[in-house]
PDB file of C-alpha atoms and ligand atoms in Angstrom:
ATOM      1  CA  MET C   1       3.843   0.936  16.060  1.00  0.00           C
ATOM      2  CA  GLY C   2       2.879   2.378  19.042  1.00  0.00           C
ATOM      3  CA  LEU C   3      -0.792   2.248  18.864  1.00  0.00           C
ATOM      4  CA  SER C   4      -3.177   1.732  21.777  1.00  0.00           C
ATOM      5  CA  ASP C   5      -4.464  -2.568  22.150  1.00  0.00           C
ATOM      6  CA  LYS C   6      -7.873  -1.186  21.535  1.00  0.00           C
ATOM      7  CA  LYS C   7      -6.510   0.706  18.068  1.00  0.00           C
ATOM      8  CA  LYS C   8      -4.578  -1.652  17.545  1.00  0.00           C
ATOM      9  CA  LYS C   9      -7.450  -4.819  17.283  1.00  0.00           C
ATOM     10  CA  LYS C  10      -9.364  -1.788  14.545  1.00  0.00           C
ATOM     11  CA  SER C  11      -6.669  -1.833  12.381  1.00  0.00           C
ATOM     12  CA  PRO C  12      -7.442  -3.715   9.161  1.00  0.00           C
ATOM     13  CA  PHE C  13      -3.616  -4.574   9.582  1.00  0.00           C
ATOM     14  CA  SER C  14      -4.203  -6.213  11.910  1.00  0.00           C
ATOM     15  CA  VAL C  15      -4.392  -9.060   9.668  1.00  0.00           C
ATOM     16  CA  VAL C  16      -1.228  -9.492   9.280  1.00  0.00           C
ATOM     17  CA  GLU C  17      -0.212  -9.047  12.771  1.00  0.00           C
ATOM     18  CA  ASP C  18      -2.173 -11.801  13.763  1.00  0.00           C
ATOM     19  CA  PRO C  19      -2.081 -14.465  10.874  1.00  0.00           C
ATOM     20  CA  LYS C  20      -4.210 -17.019  12.466  1.00  0.00           C
ATOM     21  CA  THR C  21      -7.570 -14.772  12.266  1.00  0.00           C
ATOM     22  CA  LEU C  22      -6.623 -13.066   9.324  1.00  0.00           C
ATOM     23  CA  HIS C  23      -9.788 -14.481   7.676  1.00  0.00           C
ATOM     24  CA  LYS C  24     -11.759 -12.650  10.220  1.00  0.00           C
ATOM     25  CA  ASN C  25      -9.898  -9.585  11.378  1.00  0.00           C
ATOM     26  CA  LEU C  26     -10.028  -8.271   7.844  1.00  0.00           C
ATOM     27  CA  GLU C  27     -13.189  -6.002   8.860  1.00  0.00           C
ATOM     28  CA  PHE C  28     -15.398  -5.853   5.529  1.00  0.00           C
ATOM     29  CA  THR C  29     -14.780  -3.058   3.429  1.00  0.00           C
ATOM     30  CA  ALA C  30     -11.009  -3.499   3.211  1.00  0.00           C
ATOM     31  CA  THR C  31     -12.150  -7.991   2.826  1.00  0.00           C
ATOM     32  CA  GLU C  32     -14.517  -5.832  -0.162  1.00  0.00           C
ATOM     33  CA  GLN C  33     -12.136  -4.130  -1.734  1.00  0.00           C
ATOM     34  CA  TYR C  34      -9.560  -6.621  -2.064  1.00  0.00           C
ATOM     35  CA  LYS C  35     -12.131  -8.531  -3.491  1.00  0.00           C
ATOM     36  CA  LEU C  36     -12.574  -5.977  -5.984  1.00  0.00           C
ATOM     37  CA  LEU C  37      -9.037  -5.662  -7.122  1.00  0.00           C
ATOM     38  CA  ARG C  38      -9.415  -9.777  -7.664  1.00  0.00           C
ATOM     39  CA  THR C  39     -12.448  -9.034  -9.738  1.00  0.00           C
ATOM     40  CA  ASN C  40      -9.945  -5.779 -11.495  1.00  0.00           C
ATOM     41  CA  LEU C  41      -7.654  -8.224 -12.012  1.00  0.00           C
ATOM     42  CA  ASP C  42      -9.281 -10.948 -13.717  1.00  0.00           C
ATOM     43  CA  PHE C  43     -10.192  -8.372 -16.641  1.00  0.00           C
ATOM     44  CA  THR C  44      -6.676  -6.637 -16.554  1.00  0.00           C
ATOM     45  CA  LEU C  45      -4.268  -9.958 -16.919  1.00  0.00           C
ATOM     46  CA  PRO C  46      -3.697 -11.200 -20.140  1.00  0.00           C
ATOM     47  CA  GLU C  47      -6.171 -13.726 -21.276  1.00  0.00           C
ATOM     48  CA  GLY C  48      -5.586 -17.248 -21.322  1.00  0.00           C
ATOM     49  CA  GLU C  49      -1.655 -17.600 -18.817  1.00  0.00           C
ATOM     50  CA  LYS C  50      -1.712 -20.338 -16.916  1.00  0.00           C
ATOM     51  CA  CYS C  51      -0.305 -19.081 -13.925  1.00  0.00           C
ATOM     52  CA  PRO C  52      -0.015 -15.233 -14.006  1.00  0.00           C
ATOM     53  CA  VAL C  53       2.770 -13.669 -12.049  1.00  0.00           C
ATOM     54  CA  ILE C  54       1.756 -10.801 -10.359  1.00  0.00           C
ATOM     55  CA  GLY C  55       4.710  -7.932  -8.985  1.00  0.00           C
ATOM     56  CA  VAL C  56       3.848  -5.300  -6.446  1.00  0.00           C
ATOM     57  CA  THR C  57       5.590  -2.514  -6.093  1.00  0.00           C
ATOM     58  CA  SER C  58       5.871   0.992  -5.463  1.00  0.00           C
ATOM     59  CA  SER C  59       7.622   4.427  -5.149  1.00  0.00           C
ATOM     60  CA  VAL C  60       9.143   4.555  -2.219  1.00  0.00           C
ATOM     61  CA  ARG C  61       9.495   2.239   1.120  1.00  0.00           C
ATOM     62  CA  SER C  62       6.206   1.750   3.936  1.00  0.00           C
ATOM     63  CA  GLU C  63       3.712   2.249   1.354  1.00  0.00           C
ATOM     64  CA  GLY C  64       1.603  -0.601   1.705  1.00  0.00           C
ATOM     65  CA  LYS C  65       3.444  -3.201  -0.639  1.00  0.00           C
ATOM     66  CA  SER C  66       3.873  -6.619   2.081  1.00  0.00           C
ATOM     67  CA  THR C  67       0.318  -5.701   3.351  1.00  0.00           C
ATOM     68  CA  THR C  68      -1.294  -5.568  -0.460  1.00  0.00           C
ATOM     69  CA  SER C  69       0.616  -8.680  -1.397  1.00  0.00           C
ATOM     70  CA  VAL C  70      -0.879 -10.454   1.433  1.00  0.00           C
ATOM     71  CA  ASN C  71      -4.452  -9.677   1.045  1.00  0.00           C
ATOM     72  CA  LEU C  72      -4.451  -9.817  -2.201  1.00  0.00           C
ATOM     73  CA  ALA C  73      -2.505 -13.624  -2.298  1.00  0.00           C
ATOM     74  CA  TYR C  74      -4.714 -14.433   0.914  1.00  0.00           C
ATOM     75  CA  VAL C  75      -8.382 -13.480  -1.254  1.00  0.00           C
ATOM     76  CA  LEU C  76      -7.109 -15.485  -4.393  1.00  0.00           C
ATOM     77  CA  ALA C  77      -6.416 -18.582  -2.413  1.00  0.00           C
ATOM     78  CA  GLU C  78      -9.622 -18.250  -0.473  1.00  0.00           C
ATOM     79  CA  ARG C  79     -11.570 -18.261  -3.837  1.00  0.00           C
ATOM     80  CA  GLY C  80      -9.525 -21.582  -4.318  1.00  0.00           C
ATOM     81  CA  SER C  81      -6.643 -20.708  -6.852  1.00  0.00           C
ATOM     82  CA  ARG C  82      -3.230 -22.442  -6.198  1.00  0.00           C
ATOM     83  CA  VAL C  83      -1.739 -19.381  -5.181  1.00  0.00           C
ATOM     84  CA  LEU C  84       2.181 -18.839  -4.467  1.00  0.00           C
ATOM     85  CA  LEU C  85       3.159 -15.537  -2.700  1.00  0.00           C
ATOM     86  CA  ILE C  86       7.135 -14.957  -2.627  1.00  0.00           C
ATOM     87  CA  ASP C  87       9.053 -11.943  -0.644  1.00  0.00           C
ATOM     88  CA  GLY C  88      10.342 -10.721  -3.570  1.00  0.00           C
ATOM     89  CA  ASP C  89      11.943  -7.669  -1.369  1.00  0.00           C
ATOM     90  CA  LEU C  90      15.799  -9.762  -0.246  1.00  0.00           C
ATOM     91  CA  ARG C  91      16.870  -6.547   1.106  1.00  0.00           C
ATOM     92  CA  ILE C  92      13.868  -5.356   4.066  1.00  0.00           C
ATOM     93  CA  PRO C  93      11.757  -8.762   3.805  1.00  0.00           C
ATOM     94  CA  SER C  94       8.979  -8.214   5.810  1.00  0.00           C
ATOM     95  CA  ILE C  95       6.480 -11.323   4.432  1.00  0.00           C
ATOM     96  CA  ALA C  96       7.694 -14.006   7.297  1.00  0.00           C
ATOM     97  CA  ARG C  97       7.591 -11.424  10.492  1.00  0.00           C
ATOM     98  CA  LYS C  98       4.230 -10.415   8.656  1.00  0.00           C
ATOM     99  CA  MET C  99       3.068 -14.267   8.828  1.00  0.00           C
ATOM    100  CA  GLN C 100       4.808 -14.999  11.759  1.00  0.00           C
ATOM    101  CA  ILE C 101       6.550 -17.496   9.755  1.00  0.00           C
ATOM    102  CA  ASP C 102      11.150 -18.505   9.591  1.00  0.00           C
ATOM    103  CA  ASN C 103      12.367 -16.198   6.462  1.00  0.00           C
ATOM    104  CA  SER C 104      14.897 -18.930   5.926  1.00  0.00           C
ATOM    105  CA  PRO C 105      14.860 -21.277   3.519  1.00  0.00           C
ATOM    106  CA  GLY C 106      13.031 -19.116   1.257  1.00  0.00           C
ATOM    107  CA  LEU C 107      13.548 -17.273  -1.836  1.00  0.00           C
ATOM    108  CA  THR C 108      17.649 -17.418  -2.252  1.00  0.00           C
ATOM    109  CA  ASP C 109      17.886 -21.106  -1.304  1.00  0.00           C
ATOM    110  CA  LEU C 110      16.601 -22.319  -4.665  1.00  0.00           C
ATOM    111  CA  LEU C 111      17.789 -19.268  -6.636  1.00  0.00           C
ATOM    112  CA  MET C 112      21.192 -20.703  -5.013  1.00  0.00           C
ATOM    113  CA  GLY C 113      19.543 -24.012  -5.999  1.00  0.00           C
ATOM    114  CA  ARG C 114      19.292 -25.369  -2.642  1.00  0.00           C
ATOM    115  CA  GLY C 115      16.153 -26.903  -3.658  1.00  0.00           C
ATOM    116  CA  SER C 116      13.534 -27.511  -1.069  1.00  0.00           C
ATOM    117  CA  GLN C 117      10.145 -28.827  -1.466  1.00  0.00           C
ATOM    118  CA  MET C 118       7.000 -27.191  -1.717  1.00  0.00           C
ATOM    119  CA  GLY C 119       5.151 -28.144   0.591  1.00  0.00           C
ATOM    120  CA  GLU C 120       6.962 -26.449   3.421  1.00  0.00           C
ATOM    121  CA  PHE C 121       5.971 -23.539   2.351  1.00  0.00           C
ATOM    122  CA  GLN C 122       2.249 -24.246   2.954  1.00  0.00           C
ATOM    123  CA  SER C 123       0.302 -21.839   4.513  1.00  0.00           C
ATOM    124  CA  SER C 124      -1.293 -23.257   7.974  1.00  0.00           C
ATOM    125  CA  ILE C 125      -4.710 -20.642   7.232  1.00  0.00           C
ATOM    126  CA  LEU C 126      -5.673 -22.096   3.674  1.00  0.00           C
ATOM    127  CA  LYS C 127      -4.332 -25.585   2.141  1.00  0.00           C
ATOM    128  CA  ASN C 128      -3.992 -24.037  -1.142  1.00  0.00           C
ATOM    129  CA  TRP C 129      -2.163 -21.080  -0.373  1.00  0.00           C
ATOM    130  CA  PHE C 130       1.761 -21.603  -0.210  1.00  0.00           C
ATOM    131  CA  ILE C 131       4.871 -18.310   1.120  1.00  0.00           C
ATOM    132  CA  LEU C 132       7.993 -18.681  -0.069  1.00  0.00           C
ATOM    133  CA  PRO C 133       9.919 -15.563   2.230  1.00  0.00           C
ATOM    134  CA  SER C 134      12.987 -14.250   1.438  1.00  0.00           C
ATOM    135  CA  GLY C 135      15.482 -16.755   2.780  1.00  0.00           C
ATOM    136  CA  ASN C 136      19.268 -15.165   3.258  1.00  0.00           C
ATOM    137  CA  ILE C 137      19.758 -11.469   2.632  1.00  0.00           C
ATOM    138  CA  PRO C 138      21.697 -11.574  -0.585  1.00  0.00           C
ATOM    139  CA  PRO C 139      24.588  -8.926  -0.897  1.00  0.00           C
ATOM    140  CA  ASN C 140      23.271  -8.912  -4.930  1.00  0.00           C
ATOM    141  CA  PRO C 141      20.099  -8.718  -3.929  1.00  0.00           C
ATOM    142  CA  SER C 142      18.861  -6.648  -8.106  1.00  0.00           C
ATOM    143  CA  GLU C 143      21.280  -9.047  -9.579  1.00  0.00           C
ATOM    144  CA  LEU C 144      19.864 -12.257  -8.256  1.00  0.00           C
ATOM    145  CA  LEU C 145      16.201 -11.089  -8.407  1.00  0.00           C
ATOM    146  CA  GLY C 146      17.234 -10.886 -12.500  1.00  0.00           C
ATOM    147  CA  SER C 147      18.907 -13.222 -13.003  1.00  0.00           C
ATOM    148  CA  ARG C 148      18.755 -16.625 -15.498  1.00  0.00           C
ATOM    149  CA  ARG C 149      18.218 -18.699 -11.962  1.00  0.00           C
ATOM    150  CA  MET C 150      15.436 -16.380 -11.283  1.00  0.00           C
ATOM    151  CA  GLU C 151      13.842 -17.231 -14.869  1.00  0.00           C
ATOM    152  CA  THR C 152      13.837 -20.802 -14.546  1.00  0.00           C
ATOM    153  CA  VAL C 153      12.680 -21.223 -10.934  1.00  0.00           C
ATOM    154  CA  LEU C 154       9.971 -18.818 -11.975  1.00  0.00           C
ATOM    155  CA  LYS C 155       8.695 -21.069 -14.869  1.00  0.00           C
ATOM    156  CA  GLY C 156       9.183 -24.024 -12.996  1.00  0.00           C
ATOM    157  CA  LEU C 157       6.519 -22.375  -9.801  1.00  0.00           C
ATOM    158  CA  LYS C 158       4.117 -21.645 -12.583  1.00  0.00           C
ATOM    159  CA  GLU C 159       3.432 -25.444 -13.381  1.00  0.00           C
ATOM    160  CA  VAL C 160       2.656 -25.889 -10.251  1.00  0.00           C
ATOM    161  CA  PHE C 161       0.426 -22.485  -9.087  1.00  0.00           C
ATOM    162  CA  ASN C 162      -2.602 -20.447 -10.874  1.00  0.00           C
ATOM    163  CA  TYR C 163      -1.037 -17.534  -9.291  1.00  0.00           C
ATOM    164  CA  ILE C 164       2.426 -16.245  -8.021  1.00  0.00           C
ATOM    165  CA  ILE C 165       2.401 -12.388  -6.245  1.00  0.00           C
ATOM    166  CA  ILE C 166       5.984 -11.218  -5.676  1.00  0.00           C
ATOM    167  CA  ASP C 167       6.153  -8.536  -3.126  1.00  0.00           C
ATOM    168  CA  LEU C 168       9.431  -6.238  -4.490  1.00  0.00           C
ATOM    169  CA  PRO C 169      11.171  -3.332  -2.947  1.00  0.00           C
ATOM    170  CA  PRO C 170      10.134   0.488  -4.101  1.00  0.00           C
ATOM    171  CA  VAL C 171      10.801   1.431  -7.938  1.00  0.00           C
ATOM    172  CA  ASN C 172      12.743   4.829  -6.487  1.00  0.00           C
ATOM    173  CA  ILE C 173      15.081   3.139  -4.388  1.00  0.00           C
ATOM    174  CA  VAL C 174      16.240   0.061  -5.996  1.00  0.00           C
ATOM    175  CA  SER C 175      16.573  -1.327  -9.496  1.00  0.00           C
ATOM    176  CA  ASP C 176      15.242  -4.934  -8.350  1.00  0.00           C
ATOM    177  CA  ALA C 177      11.863  -4.239  -8.716  1.00  0.00           C
ATOM    178  CA  LEU C 178      12.742  -3.509 -13.024  1.00  0.00           C
ATOM    179  CA  SER C 179      15.083  -6.701 -12.920  1.00  0.00           C
ATOM    180  CA  VAL C 180      11.933  -8.662 -13.164  1.00  0.00           C
ATOM    181  CA  ALA C 181       9.984  -6.519 -15.220  1.00  0.00           C
ATOM    182  CA  SER C 182      10.551  -8.972 -18.695  1.00  0.00           C
ATOM    183  CA  MET C 183       9.387 -12.200 -15.914  1.00  0.00           C
ATOM    184  CA  ILE C 184       6.350 -11.040 -14.287  1.00  0.00           C
ATOM    185  CA  SER C 185       2.364 -10.826 -15.883  1.00  0.00           C
ATOM    186  CA  GLY C 186       2.207  -6.900 -15.044  1.00  0.00           C
ATOM    187  CA  MET C 187       2.837  -5.585 -12.019  1.00  0.00           C
ATOM    188  CA  ILE C 188       0.468  -3.603  -9.633  1.00  0.00           C
ATOM    189  CA  VAL C 189       1.455   0.248  -7.540  1.00  0.00           C
ATOM    190  CA  VAL C 190       1.145   0.625  -4.493  1.00  0.00           C
ATOM    191  CA  ILE C 191      -0.139   4.641  -4.147  1.00  0.00           C
ATOM    192  CA  ARG C 192      -0.393   5.520  -0.323  1.00  0.00           C
ATOM    193  CA  GLU C 193      -2.662   7.899   0.355  1.00  0.00           C
ATOM    194  CA  ASP C 194      -1.599  11.771   1.512  1.00  0.00           C
ATOM    195  CA  TYR C 195       1.967  10.204   2.472  1.00  0.00           C
ATOM    196  CA  THR C 196       3.385   8.956  -1.356  1.00  0.00           C
ATOM    197  CA  GLU C 197       4.321  12.329  -3.223  1.00  0.00           C
ATOM    198  CA  LYS C 198       3.743  13.273  -6.416  1.00  0.00           C
ATOM    199  CA  LYS C 199       6.583  12.975  -8.111  1.00  0.00           C
ATOM    200  CA  ASP C 200       7.549  10.490  -6.543  1.00  0.00           C
ATOM    201  CA  VAL C 201       4.551   8.392  -8.483  1.00  0.00           C
ATOM    202  CA  GLU C 202       5.659  10.246 -11.789  1.00  0.00           C
ATOM    203  CA  ARG C 203       9.140   8.978 -11.185  1.00  0.00           C
ATOM    204  CA  CYS C 204       8.041   5.190 -10.387  1.00  0.00           C
ATOM    205  CA  PHE C 205       5.291   4.818 -13.659  1.00  0.00           C
ATOM    206  CA  ARG C 206       8.448   6.399 -16.160  1.00  0.00           C
ATOM    207  CA  GLN C 207      10.551   3.742 -14.642  1.00  0.00           C
ATOM    208  CA  LEU C 208       8.094   0.950 -15.240  1.00  0.00           C
ATOM    209  CA  SER C 209       6.833   2.228 -18.017  1.00  0.00           C
ATOM    210  CA  LEU C 210      11.131   2.095 -19.716  1.00  0.00           C
ATOM    211  CA  SER C 211      11.698  -0.487 -18.469  1.00  0.00           C
ATOM    212  CA  ASN C 212       7.953  -1.953 -20.063  1.00  0.00           C
ATOM    213  CA  VAL C 213       6.357  -3.077 -17.286  1.00  0.00           C
ATOM    214  CA  LYS C 214       2.315  -3.538 -18.002  1.00  0.00           C
ATOM    215  CA  ILE C 215       1.079  -2.224 -15.130  1.00  0.00           C
ATOM    216  CA  LEU C 216      -2.230  -4.225 -14.166  1.00  0.00           C
ATOM    217  CA  GLY C 217      -3.798  -1.605 -11.640  1.00  0.00           C
ATOM    218  CA  CYS C 218      -2.787   0.945  -8.727  1.00  0.00           C
ATOM    219  CA  VAL C 219      -3.736   0.308  -5.199  1.00  0.00           C
ATOM    220  CA  ILE C 220      -4.711   3.834  -3.216  1.00  0.00           C
ATOM    221  CA  ASN C 221      -3.556   2.499  -0.337  1.00  0.00           C
ATOM    222  CA  GLY C 222      -5.837   4.603   2.679  1.00  0.00           C
ATOM    223  CA  ALA C 223      -8.297   5.754   0.453  1.00  0.00           C
ATOM    224  CA  LYS C 224     -11.593   7.194   1.732  1.00  0.00           C
ATOM    225  CA  LEU C 225     -14.282   6.238   0.781  1.00  0.00           C
ATOM    226  CA  GLU C 226     -16.879   7.658  -0.855  1.00  0.00           C
ATOM    227  CA  GLY C 227     -20.440   7.614  -0.226  1.00  0.00           C
ATOM    228  CA  GLY C 228     -20.882   6.355   3.729  1.00  0.00           C
ATOM    229  CA  SER C 229     -23.866   3.231   3.038  1.00  0.00           C
ATOM    230  CA  TYR C 230     -21.202   1.428   5.369  1.00  0.00           C
ATOM    231  CA  GLY C 231     -22.357   2.355   8.305  1.00  0.00           C
ATOM    232  CA  LYS C 232     -19.425   2.008  11.508  1.00  0.00           C
ATOM    233  CA  TYR C 233     -17.010   0.884   8.720  1.00  0.00           C
ATOM    234  CA  LYS C 234     -16.848   4.440   7.000  1.00  0.00           C
ATOM    235  CA  LYS C 235     -14.778   6.143   9.607  1.00  0.00           C
ATOM    236  CA  TYR C 236     -11.526   3.797   8.671  1.00  0.00           C
ATOM    237  CA  LYS C 237     -10.012   4.549   5.685  1.00  0.00           C
ATOM    238  CA  TYR C 238      -8.992   1.360   2.965  1.00  0.00           C
ATOM    239  CA  TYR C 239      -8.758   0.736  -0.505  1.00  0.00           C
ATOM    240  CA  LYS C 240      -9.723   1.767  -3.955  1.00  0.00           C
ATOM    241  CA  TYR C 241      -8.466   0.066  -7.054  1.00  0.00           C
ATOM    242  CA  TYR C 242      -7.613   1.744 -10.175  1.00  0.00           C
ATOM    243  CA  ARG C 243      -7.286   0.800 -13.909  1.00  0.00           C
ATOM    244  CA  TYR C 244      -4.249   2.230 -15.356  1.00  0.00           C
ATOM    245  CA  GLU C 245      -4.050   2.840 -18.761  1.00  0.00           C
ATOM    246  CA  ARG C 246      -0.233   2.811 -19.565  1.00  0.00           C
ATOM    247  CA  ASP C 247      -1.361   3.835 -23.200  1.00  0.00           C
ATOM    248  CA  SER C 248      -3.378   6.531 -23.172  1.00  0.00           C
ATOM    249  CA  GLY C 249      -1.196   8.654 -20.712  1.00  0.00           C
ATOM    250  CA  ASP C 250       0.422   8.065 -17.172  1.00  0.00           C
ATOM    251  CA  LYS C 251      -2.258   9.757 -14.801  1.00  0.00           C
ATOM    252  CA  ARG C 252      -5.340   9.096 -16.145  1.00  0.00           C
ATOM    253  CA  SER C 253      -6.633   5.942 -13.613  1.00  0.00           C
ATOM    254  CA  ARG C 254     -10.671   5.249 -13.280  1.00  0.00           C
ATOM    255  CA  LYS C 255     -12.086   2.915 -11.285  1.00  0.00           C
TER     256      LYS C 255
HETATM  257  N1  ADP P   1      -3.850   2.111   5.710  1.00  0.00           N
HETATM  258  C1  ADP P   1      -2.920   1.012   6.594  1.00  0.00           C
HETATM  259  N2  ADP P   1      -3.037   1.865   7.520  1.00  0.00           N
HETATM  260  C2  ADP P   1      -2.688   1.585   8.832  1.00  0.00           C
HETATM  261  N3  ADP P   1      -1.532   0.541   8.452  1.00  0.00           N
HETATM  262  C3  ADP P   1      -1.047   0.957   7.663  1.00  0.00           C
HETATM  263  C4  ADP P   1      -1.684   0.732   6.063  1.00  0.00           C
HETATM  264  N4  ADP P   1      -1.034   0.298   5.101  1.00  0.00           N
HETATM  265  C5  ADP P   1      -0.178  -0.161   5.956  1.00  0.00           C
HETATM  266  N5  ADP P   1       0.514   0.196   6.774  1.00  0.00           N
HETATM  267  C6  ADP P   1       1.116  -0.292   7.602  1.00  0.00           C
HETATM  268  O1  ADP P   1       2.461   0.817   7.570  1.00  0.00           O
HETATM  269  C7  ADP P   1       3.381  -0.140   7.488  1.00  0.00           C
HETATM  270  C8  ADP P   1       4.676  -0.644   5.867  1.00  0.00           C
HETATM  271  O2  ADP P   1       3.190  -1.456   4.983  1.00  0.00           O
HETATM  272  P1  ADP P   1       3.851  -2.625   4.065  1.00  0.00           P
HETATM  273  O3  ADP P   1       2.735  -3.056   3.441  1.00  0.00           O
HETATM  274  O4  ADP P   1       5.216  -2.887   4.934  1.00  0.00           O
HETATM  275  O5  ADP P   1       4.665  -1.113   3.623  1.00  0.00           O
HETATM  276  P2  ADP P   1       5.815  -1.699   1.871  1.00  0.00           P
HETATM  277  O6  ADP P   1       5.927  -3.130   2.271  1.00  0.00           O
HETATM  278  O7  ADP P   1       5.427  -0.850   1.246  1.00  0.00           O
HETATM  279  O8  ADP P   1       7.211  -1.000   3.038  1.00  0.00           O
HETATM  280  C9  ADP P   1       3.391  -1.416   8.122  1.00  0.00           C
HETATM  281  O9  ADP P   1       3.773  -1.575   9.859  1.00  0.00           O
HETATM  282  C10 ADP P   1       1.551  -1.734   7.732  1.00  0.00           C
HETATM  283  O10 ADP P   1       0.903  -2.563   9.131  1.00  0.00           O
HETATM  284 MG1   MG P   2       7.184  -4.075   2.202  1.00  0.00          MG
END
């Protein structure tokens, strides 16, 4: 990213570049925001669902979907749940690189019926955290993600996990995220502050709404924190979590 080593070390995102120190590297305010996201999910997820499947998407690229997916999966697993993180970006997968694992075998292998043991995907960080990379990039990602086979695979996985997080491509660029709409409990939408354009956010929500996706919340990535009681952490930008009320108007959000 062209940052100096010193600056890199201070970034909350060094967490995904150096998975071995994930729990140590994530700075206090960032960790707290992810925990808040975790708590808020408890309220927005459909009650009584055995294994919620949470999609993570955004309107365009580089808003922080994969970063959010990794860190959300981590805080959920840290609480003791059995969590599976799936790289569902079959066009530009990044979870394997971020977590420094092989990208194959992965999701596409499961979808092609090339069975793999889930034990292969256990992370070295937490024993109850499993990471399924994309596998080899297929020629037809959208069809694969929306296939009956994907439904079957997810159904099987739901039997053995408490949470499944799927990192998806951006809604305004390709239809892949919408292809899984009917298979997920809901979607988290990442919006990057000072980056994402309003018209793109609007388009994204319109598309999700047309596909009847339940919006579980928005992560405002890079949001400035109000207050300032965090002392030295104040100057860093982390995340804010908003509940998104789909039925009460697209743009209304509350903390
Ligand atoms: N708030 C942030 N501050 C600094 N860097 C960030 C932030 N969010 C994401 N990044 C970096 O931006 C790049 C894109 O993030 P990523 O999560 O891969 O986006 P996406 O999956 O939406 O394309 C990555 O290099 C990531 O480390
Ligand atoms: Mg990504």
